[in-house]
Coordinates of C-alpha atoms and ligand atoms in Angstrom, one line a residue:
M271 CA 42.9 -20.9 -53.7
Q272 CA 40.8 -18.8 -55.8
S273 CA 43.8 -17.6 -57.9
M274 CA 44.7 -21.6 -58.4
L275 CA 41.0 -22.0 -59.7
S276 CA 40.9 -19.1 -62.2
R277 CA 44.2 -19.8 -63.3
S278 CA 43.6 -23.6 -63.9
L279 CA 40.5 -22.9 -65.7
S280 CA 41.7 -20.1 -68.1
Y281 CA 44.3 -22.6 -69.6
S282 CA 43.5 -25.0 -72.4
T283 CA 45.8 -27.9 -73.3
T284 CA 46.6 -25.8 -76.5
N285 CA 48.6 -23.3 -74.2
L286 CA 50.5 -26.1 -72.5
S287 CA 53.3 -25.9 -75.1
K288 CA 57.0 -27.1 -75.0
N289 CA 59.0 -26.7 -71.8
R290 CA 56.1 -25.3 -69.8
S291 CA 56.4 -26.1 -65.9
V292 CA 53.4 -27.5 -64.2
L293 CA 53.0 -28.1 -60.6
I294 CA 50.8 -30.8 -59.6
V295 CA 49.5 -30.9 -55.9
G296 CA 49.4 -34.4 -54.5
A297 CA 51.0 -37.8 -55.3
G298 CA 48.2 -40.1 -55.2
V299 CA 46.7 -41.7 -58.2
A300 CA 45.6 -38.6 -60.3
G301 CA 48.6 -36.7 -59.9
P302 CA 51.5 -39.0 -60.7
V303 CA 49.1 -40.1 -63.8
L304 CA 48.9 -36.5 -65.1
A305 CA 52.4 -36.0 -64.6
Y306 CA 53.1 -39.0 -67.0
F307 CA 50.7 -37.8 -69.7
L308 CA 52.0 -34.0 -69.6
H309 CA 55.5 -35.2 -70.1
R310 CA 54.3 -37.1 -73.0
Y311 CA 53.3 -33.4 -74.4
G312 CA 56.9 -32.1 -73.5
V313 CA 55.8 -30.3 -70.2
R314 CA 58.2 -30.4 -67.3
P315 CA 56.0 -31.9 -64.6
V316 CA 56.8 -31.3 -60.7
V317 CA 54.7 -33.2 -58.1
V318 CA 54.5 -32.2 -54.5
E319 CA 53.3 -34.3 -51.9
R320 CA 52.7 -33.2 -48.2
A321 CA 53.3 -36.7 -46.7
P322 CA 57.1 -37.4 -46.1
Q323 CA 56.7 -40.6 -48.5
L324 CA 54.2 -42.1 -50.8
R325 CA 50.9 -43.0 -49.3
T326 CA 50.7 -46.6 -50.2
T327 CA 47.6 -47.5 -47.8
G328 CA 44.4 -48.2 -48.6
Q329 CA 42.0 -50.9 -49.7
T330 CA 41.2 -52.7 -53.2
V331 CA 40.4 -50.7 -56.2
D332 CA 38.6 -52.0 -59.1
V333 CA 40.0 -50.9 -62.3
R334 CA 37.1 -50.4 -64.8
G335 CA 35.9 -48.5 -67.4
A336 CA 38.1 -45.4 -68.1
G337 CA 40.6 -46.3 -65.6
R338 CA 41.4 -49.4 -68.2
E339 CA 41.9 -47.2 -70.9
V340 CA 44.3 -45.2 -68.8
I341 CA 46.5 -47.9 -67.7
R342 CA 46.6 -49.3 -71.3
R343 CA 47.8 -46.0 -72.8
M344 CA 50.4 -46.0 -70.1
G345 CA 51.5 -49.1 -71.0
I346 CA 51.4 -50.4 -67.6
D347 CA 48.3 -52.9 -67.9
H348 CA 50.5 -56.0 -67.8
I349 CA 52.4 -54.5 -64.9
V350 CA 49.0 -54.0 -62.9
R351 CA 47.5 -57.6 -64.3
E352 CA 50.6 -59.1 -62.6
N353 CA 49.9 -57.4 -59.3
I354 CA 46.1 -58.1 -58.8
T355 CA 44.9 -59.6 -55.6
Q356 CA 43.5 -62.5 -57.2
E357 CA 40.5 -62.4 -55.3
E358 CA 38.0 -65.0 -57.0
G359 CA 34.8 -63.5 -55.4
V360 CA 32.3 -62.7 -52.6
A361 CA 30.4 -65.3 -50.5
I362 CA 28.0 -65.0 -48.2
V363 CA 28.2 -67.2 -45.2
D364 CA 25.5 -68.1 -42.6
S365 CA 26.2 -68.6 -38.9
A366 CA 26.4 -72.5 -39.6
G367 CA 29.0 -71.7 -42.4
R368 CA 26.8 -72.6 -45.3
T369 CA 27.2 -70.5 -48.3
R370 CA 23.7 -68.9 -49.1
A371 CA 25.4 -66.8 -51.9
A372 CA 28.2 -66.6 -54.0
F373 CA 29.2 -64.1 -57.0
D374 CA 32.6 -64.8 -58.6
V375 CA 34.7 -62.4 -60.8
K376 CA 32.4 -63.4 -63.6
S377 CA 29.1 -62.6 -61.9
F378 CA 26.9 -59.8 -63.9
G379 CA 29.6 -59.6 -66.8
D380 CA 32.1 -56.7 -65.9
R381 CA 29.6 -54.9 -63.4
G382 CA 29.8 -57.4 -60.6
F383 CA 31.2 -56.6 -56.9
I384 CA 34.7 -57.8 -58.1
A385 CA 36.4 -57.0 -61.3
D386 CA 38.9 -58.8 -63.0
I387 CA 41.6 -56.1 -62.4
E388 CA 41.3 -55.3 -58.6
I389 CA 44.5 -54.2 -56.9
L390 CA 45.5 -52.6 -53.8
R391 CA 45.6 -49.2 -53.9
G392 CA 48.9 -48.8 -52.5
E393 CA 50.3 -51.4 -55.4
L394 CA 48.6 -49.2 -57.7
V395 CA 50.0 -45.9 -56.8
R396 CA 53.4 -47.4 -56.5
I397 CA 53.3 -48.6 -60.3
I398 CA 52.0 -45.6 -61.5
Y399 CA 54.6 -43.6 -59.3
E400 CA 57.6 -45.8 -60.9
H401 CA 56.3 -45.1 -64.2
S402 CA 56.6 -41.5 -64.0
R403 CA 59.4 -40.8 -61.8
N404 CA 62.2 -40.8 -64.6
H405 CA 60.5 -37.5 -65.7
T406 CA 58.9 -36.1 -62.8
E407 CA 60.4 -34.1 -60.3
Y408 CA 58.8 -35.4 -57.0
I409 CA 58.8 -33.4 -54.0
L410 CA 58.1 -35.2 -50.6
G411 CA 57.2 -33.8 -47.4
D412 CA 56.2 -30.2 -48.7
H413 CA 53.1 -28.3 -49.8
P414 CA 52.1 -25.0 -50.8
L415 CA 51.5 -22.4 -48.4
S416 CA 50.4 -19.8 -51.1
I417 CA 49.8 -19.5 -54.4
N418 CA 49.9 -16.2 -56.3
D419 CA 49.0 -15.5 -60.0
R420 CA 51.2 -13.1 -61.3
G421 CA 49.7 -13.1 -64.7
D422 CA 52.2 -14.8 -66.9
H423 CA 53.2 -17.3 -64.1
V424 CA 52.2 -18.4 -60.9
Q425 CA 54.3 -18.0 -57.6
V426 CA 54.0 -20.8 -55.3
T427 CA 55.4 -20.5 -51.6
F428 CA 56.0 -23.9 -49.8
A429 CA 56.0 -24.8 -46.3
S430 CA 59.5 -25.4 -46.4
G431 CA 60.2 -21.6 -47.4
N432 CA 61.2 -22.5 -50.8
V433 CA 59.5 -20.2 -53.5
R434 CA 59.2 -21.5 -57.1
E435 CA 57.5 -20.0 -60.3
F436 CA 55.3 -22.3 -62.6
D437 CA 53.1 -21.6 -65.7
L438 CA 50.1 -23.7 -64.0
V439 CA 49.3 -25.2 -60.8
I440 CA 46.9 -28.2 -60.5
G441 CA 45.3 -29.7 -57.8
A442 CA 45.0 -33.3 -57.3
D443 CA 45.2 -33.5 -53.8
G444 CA 42.1 -35.6 -53.5
T445 CA 38.7 -36.0 -51.8
Q446 CA 39.9 -33.8 -48.9
S447 CA 40.8 -31.1 -51.4
K448 CA 40.1 -27.7 -50.4
L449 CA 39.7 -27.0 -54.1
A450 CA 36.3 -26.9 -55.7
V451 CA 37.5 -27.9 -58.9
S452 CA 36.7 -30.2 -61.3
S453 CA 38.9 -28.9 -64.1
L454 CA 41.4 -31.7 -63.5
G455 CA 39.0 -34.3 -65.2
T456 CA 38.6 -31.8 -68.2
I457 CA 42.3 -31.7 -68.6
L458 CA 42.9 -35.4 -68.5
R459 CA 40.2 -36.0 -70.9
S460 CA 41.5 -33.6 -73.2
I461 CA 44.9 -35.0 -73.2
I462 CA 44.9 -38.9 -73.3
Ligands
FAD254 C1 46.1 -42.9 -47.9 C2 44.7 -43.2 -48.8 C3 43.9 -44.2 -48.7 C4 42.9 -44.5 -49.4 N1 41.9 -45.8 -49.4 C5 40.9 -45.8 -50.4 C6 40.3 -47.3 -50.4 O1 40.6 -48.4 -49.6 N2 39.3 -47.2 -51.2 C7 38.7 -46.0 -51.9 O2 37.9 -46.4 -52.7 N3 39.4 -45.1 -51.7 C8 40.2 -44.8 -51.0 N4 40.9 -43.4 -50.5 C9 40.3 -42.5 -51.5 C10 41.0 -41.9 -52.7 O3 40.4 -40.5 -52.4 C11 40.9 -42.8 -53.9 O4 40.7 -44.2 -53.6 C12 41.8 -42.5 -54.6 O5 43.2 -42.5 -54.5 C13 41.9 -41.0 -55.1 O6 42.7 -40.6 -55.9 P1 43.3 -39.1 -56.0 O7 44.8 -39.0 -57.0 O8 42.4 -38.3 -56.5 O9 43.5 -38.9 -54.6 P2 44.4 -39.6 -53.5 O10 44.9 -40.6 -53.8 O11 43.4 -39.0 -52.1 O12 45.7 -38.8 -53.4 C14 45.8 -37.2 -52.8 C15 47.1 -37.1 -52.4 O13 47.4 -35.5 -52.2 C16 48.1 -35.4 -51.0 N5 47.8 -34.1 -50.7 C17 46.8 -33.5 -50.1 N6 46.7 -32.1 -49.9 C18 47.6 -31.7 -50.1 C19 48.6 -30.8 -50.1 N7 47.9 -29.5 -49.6 N8 49.5 -30.6 -50.5 C20 50.5 -31.7 -51.3 N9 49.8 -32.7 -51.1 C21 48.6 -33.1 -50.8 C22 47.6 -36.2 -50.1 O14 48.3 -36.6 -48.9 C23 47.4 -37.7 -51.0 O15 48.7 -38.3 -51.3 C24 42.4 -43.4 -50.0 C25 43.0 -42.0 -49.9 C26 44.1 -42.3 -49.6 C27 45.0 -40.7 -49.2
NAG255 C1 63.8 -45.5 -65.4 O1 64.9 -45.2 -65.8 C2 65.8 -46.2 -65.2 C3 67.3 -45.9 -65.5 O2 67.5 -45.7 -66.8 C4 65.3 -47.5 -66.2 O3 66.2 -48.6 -65.7 C5 64.0 -47.6 -66.1 O4 63.6 -48.8 -66.9 C6 63.0 -46.5 -66.3 N1 61.6 -46.5 -65.9 C7 60.7 -46.4 -66.8 C8 59.4 -47.0 -66.2 O5 61.0 -45.9 -67.9
NAG256 C1 54.4 -52.5 -57.3 C2 55.4 -53.5 -58.2 O1 55.4 -53.2 -59.3 N1 55.1 -54.6 -57.9 C3 55.1 -55.9 -58.3 C4 54.2 -56.2 -59.5 O2 54.5 -57.5 -60.1 C5 55.8 -57.6 -60.6 C6 56.1 -58.9 -61.1 O3 55.5 -59.8 -60.4 C7 57.0 -57.5 -59.1 O4 58.2 -57.5 -59.8 C8 56.7 -56.1 -58.5 O5 57.4 -55.9 -57.5

């Protein structure tokens, strides 16, 4: 995966001119968000997801800070707000059922246990996917076996046997990623 690392670091977003094709590995949260924004910059995004369908499991996610700005710029904040868990707060209850402490959404301002925008991870993934799919080629149930930097393009061989060429490959494959790269955050920060 070393070639993937060096190639992604050697690109700046100004090099991502029109009609470039970018392969994003992973259709979790970051991958589809990046696909959405790259399309806005004239790039053709392809997302490959190893699972045969979107992975829509997980618990609740609090959308705070930069996350709020991202959903706002994607124009999906109202959709996200329509799908929040509507959790009102957290209560600590003793063995007799008496409430010893309670924190509602408004406790500690924006920094409490529960954010006012709390959504199930799966719902968030679905919303972002729906919002990016019209302009993104999604390949489900496949993954890269090898990624070779050929200088002016990257050649990717998939587990399915397909071989394709891209201008750039970006890892958005989550916390279990084999890539020790933090370039995705840098790229996202510079384009949104
Ligand atoms: C199913 C699931 C449930 C989770 N639940 C929670 C939770 O409840 N609370 C919490 O705080 N965090 C949870 N996490 C941790 C997760 O890291 C973050 O919540 C958040 O989803 C991170 O977003 P991400 O886009 O960076 O990565 P992820 O959402 O982890 O997405 C990465 C995607 O890449 C895919 N992938 C990995 N390797 C490859 C490959 N080689 N080729 C192609 N695709 C690949 C994975 O299948 C996955 O769909 C969960 C992660 C997953 C995958
Ligand atoms: C995607 O395309 C369909 C069909 O043209 C349209 O109905 C839908 O609103 C589009 N979705 C987004 C998020 O733009
Ligand atoms: C994933 C998704 O969009 N879920 C729901 C969000 O809320 C709207 C409006 O209530 C529903 O139509 C969606 O199905």
